[in-house]
């Protein structure tokens, strides 16, 4: 088994987030494995399997949130696994997963667990404050 360099995975995850923030979906092949598995993604009906399906999800998300931005707040790593807690902001300017645009902004916290393979992201297990996001967008009323 190859030795893990602590900064290598963090740099890859930071590069992944830079691509997301810059809406550079074409960077996917450099960042994720061909058979990447993603779970818990907003708008996804179940697991997202493979680089093509992941790219489609990424495009759909960014089309509805053209100013989407993620900043890492905390990062942990153990071997080939890493975890990042981040702040996710954006404005719902266009339809997003069949939800009509609200033109409202949101700011939520999210947690992503990664498994790295060959210097790329092979798995992403994701949890974010979907309820908080939907409340801030005015889709769900707050009592």
PDB file of C-alpha atoms in Angstrom:
ATOM      1  CA  UNK A   1       0.000   0.000   0.000  1.00  0.00           C
ATOM      2  CA  UNK A   2       1.346   3.425  -0.981  1.00  0.00           C
ATOM      3  CA  UNK A   3       2.238   5.862   1.748  1.00  0.00           C
ATOM      4  CA  UNK A   4      -0.292   8.662   2.230  1.00  0.00           C
ATOM      5  CA  UNK A   5       1.074  12.169   2.245  1.00  0.00           C
ATOM      6  CA  UNK A   6      -1.096  14.275   4.623  1.00  0.00           C
ATOM      7  CA  UNK A   7      -1.291  17.354   2.403  1.00  0.00           C
ATOM      8  CA  UNK A   8      -1.892  15.458  -0.842  1.00  0.00           C
ATOM      9  CA  UNK A   9      -5.529  14.620  -0.087  1.00  0.00           C
ATOM     10  CA  UNK A  10      -6.288  18.045   1.356  1.00  0.00           C
ATOM     11  CA  UNK A  11      -4.872  19.699  -1.749  1.00  0.00           C
ATOM     12  CA  UNK A  12      -7.029  17.473  -3.976  1.00  0.00           C
ATOM     13  CA  UNK A  13     -10.168  18.308  -1.978  1.00  0.00           C
ATOM     14  CA  UNK A  14      -9.290  22.013  -2.116  1.00  0.00           C
ATOM     15  CA  UNK A  15      -8.800  21.689  -5.895  1.00  0.00           C
ATOM     16  CA  UNK A  16     -12.190  19.953  -6.118  1.00  0.00           C
ATOM     17  CA  UNK A  17     -13.834  22.840  -4.233  1.00  0.00           C
ATOM     18  CA  UNK A  18     -12.048  25.420  -6.372  1.00  0.00           C
ATOM     19  CA  UNK A  19     -13.424  23.692  -9.482  1.00  0.00           C
ATOM     20  CA  UNK A  20     -16.915  23.681  -7.928  1.00  0.00           C
ATOM     21  CA  UNK A  21     -16.658  27.366  -6.987  1.00  0.00           C
ATOM     22  CA  UNK A  22     -15.420  28.244 -10.482  1.00  0.00           C
ATOM     23  CA  UNK A  23     -18.094  26.007 -12.091  1.00  0.00           C
ATOM     24  CA  UNK A  24     -15.364  23.997 -13.822  1.00  0.00           C
ATOM     25  CA  UNK A  25     -17.225  20.700 -14.299  1.00  0.00           C
ATOM     26  CA  UNK A  26     -14.707  19.729 -16.993  1.00  0.00           C
ATOM     27  CA  UNK A  27     -12.105  19.324 -14.234  1.00  0.00           C
ATOM     28  CA  UNK A  28     -13.939  16.202 -12.965  1.00  0.00           C
ATOM     29  CA  UNK A  29     -11.601  13.650 -14.597  1.00  0.00           C
ATOM     30  CA  UNK A  30      -8.652  15.176 -12.718  1.00  0.00           C
ATOM     31  CA  UNK A  31     -10.500  15.098  -9.398  1.00  0.00           C
ATOM     32  CA  UNK A  32     -12.675  11.989  -9.146  1.00  0.00           C
ATOM     33  CA  UNK A  33     -12.269   8.370 -10.179  1.00  0.00           C
ATOM     34  CA  UNK A  34     -14.223   6.976 -13.162  1.00  0.00           C
ATOM     35  CA  UNK A  35     -16.369   4.920 -10.782  1.00  0.00           C
ATOM     36  CA  UNK A  36     -16.832   7.641  -8.128  1.00  0.00           C
ATOM     37  CA  UNK A  37     -19.682   7.017  -5.676  1.00  0.00           C
ATOM     38  CA  UNK A  38     -21.494   9.969  -4.102  1.00  0.00           C
ATOM     39  CA  UNK A  39     -24.218   9.703  -1.481  1.00  0.00           C
ATOM     40  CA  UNK A  40     -26.469  12.321   0.108  1.00  0.00           C
ATOM     41  CA  UNK A  41     -26.272  14.920  -2.654  1.00  0.00           C
ATOM     42  CA  UNK A  42     -29.026  17.516  -2.767  1.00  0.00           C
ATOM     43  CA  UNK A  43     -31.524  16.786  -5.523  1.00  0.00           C
ATOM     44  CA  UNK A  44     -30.175  13.291  -6.171  1.00  0.00           C
ATOM     45  CA  UNK A  45     -32.614  10.423  -5.908  1.00  0.00           C
ATOM     46  CA  UNK A  46     -30.269   7.949  -4.246  1.00  0.00           C
ATOM     47  CA  UNK A  47     -26.616   7.313  -4.982  1.00  0.00           C
ATOM     48  CA  UNK A  48     -24.777   9.031  -7.818  1.00  0.00           C
ATOM     49  CA  UNK A  49     -22.555   6.457  -9.556  1.00  0.00           C
ATOM     50  CA  UNK A  50     -19.721   7.140 -11.967  1.00  0.00           C
ATOM     51  CA  UNK A  51     -18.100  10.233 -13.354  1.00  0.00           C
ATOM     52  CA  UNK A  52     -20.779  10.881 -16.017  1.00  0.00           C
ATOM     53  CA  UNK A  53     -23.680  10.809 -13.559  1.00  0.00           C
ATOM     54  CA  UNK A  54     -21.661  12.890 -11.103  1.00  0.00           C
ATOM     55  CA  UNK A  55     -20.941  15.470 -13.823  1.00  0.00           C
ATOM     56  CA  UNK A  56     -24.655  15.683 -14.666  1.00  0.00           C
ATOM     57  CA  UNK A  57     -25.506  16.276 -11.005  1.00  0.00           C
ATOM     58  CA  UNK A  58     -22.775  18.911 -10.744  1.00  0.00           C
ATOM     59  CA  UNK A  59     -24.036  20.766 -13.852  1.00  0.00           C
ATOM     60  CA  UNK A  60     -27.638  20.717 -12.608  1.00  0.00           C
ATOM     61  CA  UNK A  61     -26.644  22.078  -9.192  1.00  0.00           C
ATOM     62  CA  UNK A  62     -24.516  24.863 -10.614  1.00  0.00           C
ATOM     63  CA  UNK A  63     -27.141  25.829 -13.199  1.00  0.00           C
ATOM     64  CA  UNK A  64     -29.602  26.659 -10.389  1.00  0.00           C
ATOM     65  CA  UNK A  65     -26.998  28.218  -8.096  1.00  0.00           C
ATOM     66  CA  UNK A  66     -24.654  30.155 -10.419  1.00  0.00           C
ATOM     67  CA  UNK A  67     -22.854  31.837  -7.518  1.00  0.00           C
ATOM     68  CA  UNK A  68     -22.490  28.661  -5.415  1.00  0.00           C
ATOM     69  CA  UNK A  69     -19.457  28.849  -3.156  1.00  0.00           C
ATOM     70  CA  UNK A  70     -17.929  26.496  -0.598  1.00  0.00           C
ATOM     71  CA  UNK A  71     -15.325  27.356   2.049  1.00  0.00           C
ATOM     72  CA  UNK A  72     -13.686  24.714   4.257  1.00  0.00           C
ATOM     73  CA  UNK A  73     -14.119  25.389   7.977  1.00  0.00           C
ATOM     74  CA  UNK A  74     -12.549  22.177   9.351  1.00  0.00           C
ATOM     75  CA  UNK A  75     -10.556  19.342   7.816  1.00  0.00           C
ATOM     76  CA  UNK A  76      -9.473  15.963   9.211  1.00  0.00           C
ATOM     77  CA  UNK A  77      -7.644  13.076   7.591  1.00  0.00           C
ATOM     78  CA  UNK A  78      -6.785   9.513   8.498  1.00  0.00           C
ATOM     79  CA  UNK A  79      -5.024   7.464   5.851  1.00  0.00           C
ATOM     80  CA  UNK A  80      -7.118   7.354   2.684  1.00  0.00           C
ATOM     81  CA  UNK A  81     -10.138   8.923   4.385  1.00  0.00           C
ATOM     82  CA  UNK A  82     -10.797  12.610   4.941  1.00  0.00           C
ATOM     83  CA  UNK A  83     -13.591  14.749   6.337  1.00  0.00           C
ATOM     84  CA  UNK A  84     -14.378  18.369   5.643  1.00  0.00           C
ATOM     85  CA  UNK A  85     -16.940  20.617   7.292  1.00  0.00           C
ATOM     86  CA  UNK A  86     -17.710  23.606   5.196  1.00  0.00           C
ATOM     87  CA  UNK A  87     -19.959  26.586   4.667  1.00  0.00           C
ATOM     88  CA  UNK A  88     -22.002  26.474   1.459  1.00  0.00           C
ATOM     89  CA  UNK A  89     -23.521  29.705   0.130  1.00  0.00           C
ATOM     90  CA  UNK A  90     -25.405  30.604  -2.996  1.00  0.00           C
ATOM     91  CA  UNK A  91     -28.367  32.309  -4.601  1.00  0.00           C
ATOM     92  CA  UNK A  92     -31.212  30.313  -6.132  1.00  0.00           C
ATOM     93  CA  UNK A  93     -31.323  32.246  -9.440  1.00  0.00           C
ATOM     94  CA  UNK A  94     -32.613  29.502 -11.753  1.00  0.00           C
ATOM     95  CA  UNK A  95     -34.658  26.299 -11.432  1.00  0.00           C
ATOM     96  CA  UNK A  96     -32.922  23.783  -9.218  1.00  0.00           C
ATOM     97  CA  UNK A  97     -34.038  20.155  -9.360  1.00  0.00           C
ATOM     98  CA  UNK A  98     -37.529  21.201 -10.501  1.00  0.00           C
ATOM     99  CA  UNK A  99     -37.826  23.911  -7.823  1.00  0.00           C
ATOM    100  CA  UNK A 100     -38.572  27.282  -9.475  1.00  0.00           C
ATOM    101  CA  UNK A 101     -36.044  30.046  -8.804  1.00  0.00           C
ATOM    102  CA  UNK A 102     -36.651  32.069  -5.642  1.00  0.00           C
ATOM    103  CA  UNK A 103     -33.833  34.602  -6.170  1.00  0.00           C
ATOM    104  CA  UNK A 104     -33.037  34.201  -2.475  1.00  0.00           C
ATOM    105  CA  UNK A 105     -29.647  33.532  -0.918  1.00  0.00           C
ATOM    106  CA  UNK A 106     -28.722  30.837   1.591  1.00  0.00           C
ATOM    107  CA  UNK A 107     -25.842  29.933   3.880  1.00  0.00           C
ATOM    108  CA  UNK A 108     -25.630  26.456   5.377  1.00  0.00           C
ATOM    109  CA  UNK A 109     -23.134  24.098   6.948  1.00  0.00           C
ATOM    110  CA  UNK A 110     -22.303  20.742   5.391  1.00  0.00           C
ATOM    111  CA  UNK A 111     -20.097  17.741   6.116  1.00  0.00           C
ATOM    112  CA  UNK A 112     -18.416  15.589   3.498  1.00  0.00           C
ATOM    113  CA  UNK A 113     -16.603  12.327   4.135  1.00  0.00           C
ATOM    114  CA  UNK A 114     -14.200  11.281   1.409  1.00  0.00           C
ATOM    115  CA  UNK A 115     -12.361   8.106   0.477  1.00  0.00           C
ATOM    116  CA  UNK A 116      -9.373   8.759  -1.717  1.00  0.00           C
ATOM    117  CA  UNK A 117      -7.939   6.350  -4.273  1.00  0.00           C
ATOM    118  CA  UNK A 118      -4.936   6.972  -6.499  1.00  0.00           C
ATOM    119  CA  UNK A 119      -4.859  10.624  -5.503  1.00  0.00           C
ATOM    120  CA  UNK A 120      -8.489  11.213  -6.529  1.00  0.00           C
ATOM    121  CA  UNK A 121     -11.863  11.241  -4.810  1.00  0.00           C
ATOM    122  CA  UNK A 122     -13.394   7.753  -5.040  1.00  0.00           C
ATOM    123  CA  UNK A 123     -16.287   8.251  -2.597  1.00  0.00           C
ATOM    124  CA  UNK A 124     -18.090  11.246  -1.187  1.00  0.00           C
ATOM    125  CA  UNK A 125     -20.675  10.820   1.539  1.00  0.00           C
ATOM    126  CA  UNK A 126     -22.400  14.128   2.057  1.00  0.00           C
ATOM    127  CA  UNK A 127     -24.742  15.695   4.595  1.00  0.00           C
ATOM    128  CA  UNK A 128     -25.901  19.278   4.561  1.00  0.00           C
ATOM    129  CA  UNK A 129     -28.599  21.344   6.213  1.00  0.00           C
ATOM    130  CA  UNK A 130     -31.208  20.850   3.467  1.00  0.00           C
ATOM    131  CA  UNK A 131     -34.039  22.006   5.747  1.00  0.00           C
ATOM    132  CA  UNK A 132     -32.170  25.208   6.597  1.00  0.00           C
ATOM    133  CA  UNK A 133     -31.494  25.811   2.919  1.00  0.00           C
ATOM    134  CA  UNK A 134     -35.150  25.301   1.944  1.00  0.00           C
ATOM    135  CA  UNK A 135     -36.269  27.604   4.778  1.00  0.00           C
ATOM    136  CA  UNK A 136     -33.851  30.345   3.723  1.00  0.00           C
ATOM    137  CA  UNK A 137     -35.041  30.021   0.114  1.00  0.00           C
ATOM    138  CA  UNK A 138     -38.649  30.435   1.279  1.00  0.00           C
ATOM    139  CA  UNK A 139     -39.681  27.007  -0.008  1.00  0.00           C
ATOM    140  CA  UNK A 140     -40.561  25.730   3.467  1.00  0.00           C
ATOM    141  CA  UNK A 141     -42.236  28.084   5.919  1.00  0.00           C
ATOM    142  CA  UNK A 142     -40.697  28.552   9.341  1.00  0.00           C
ATOM    143  CA  UNK A 143     -43.227  28.429  12.176  1.00  0.00           C
TER     144      UNK A 143
END
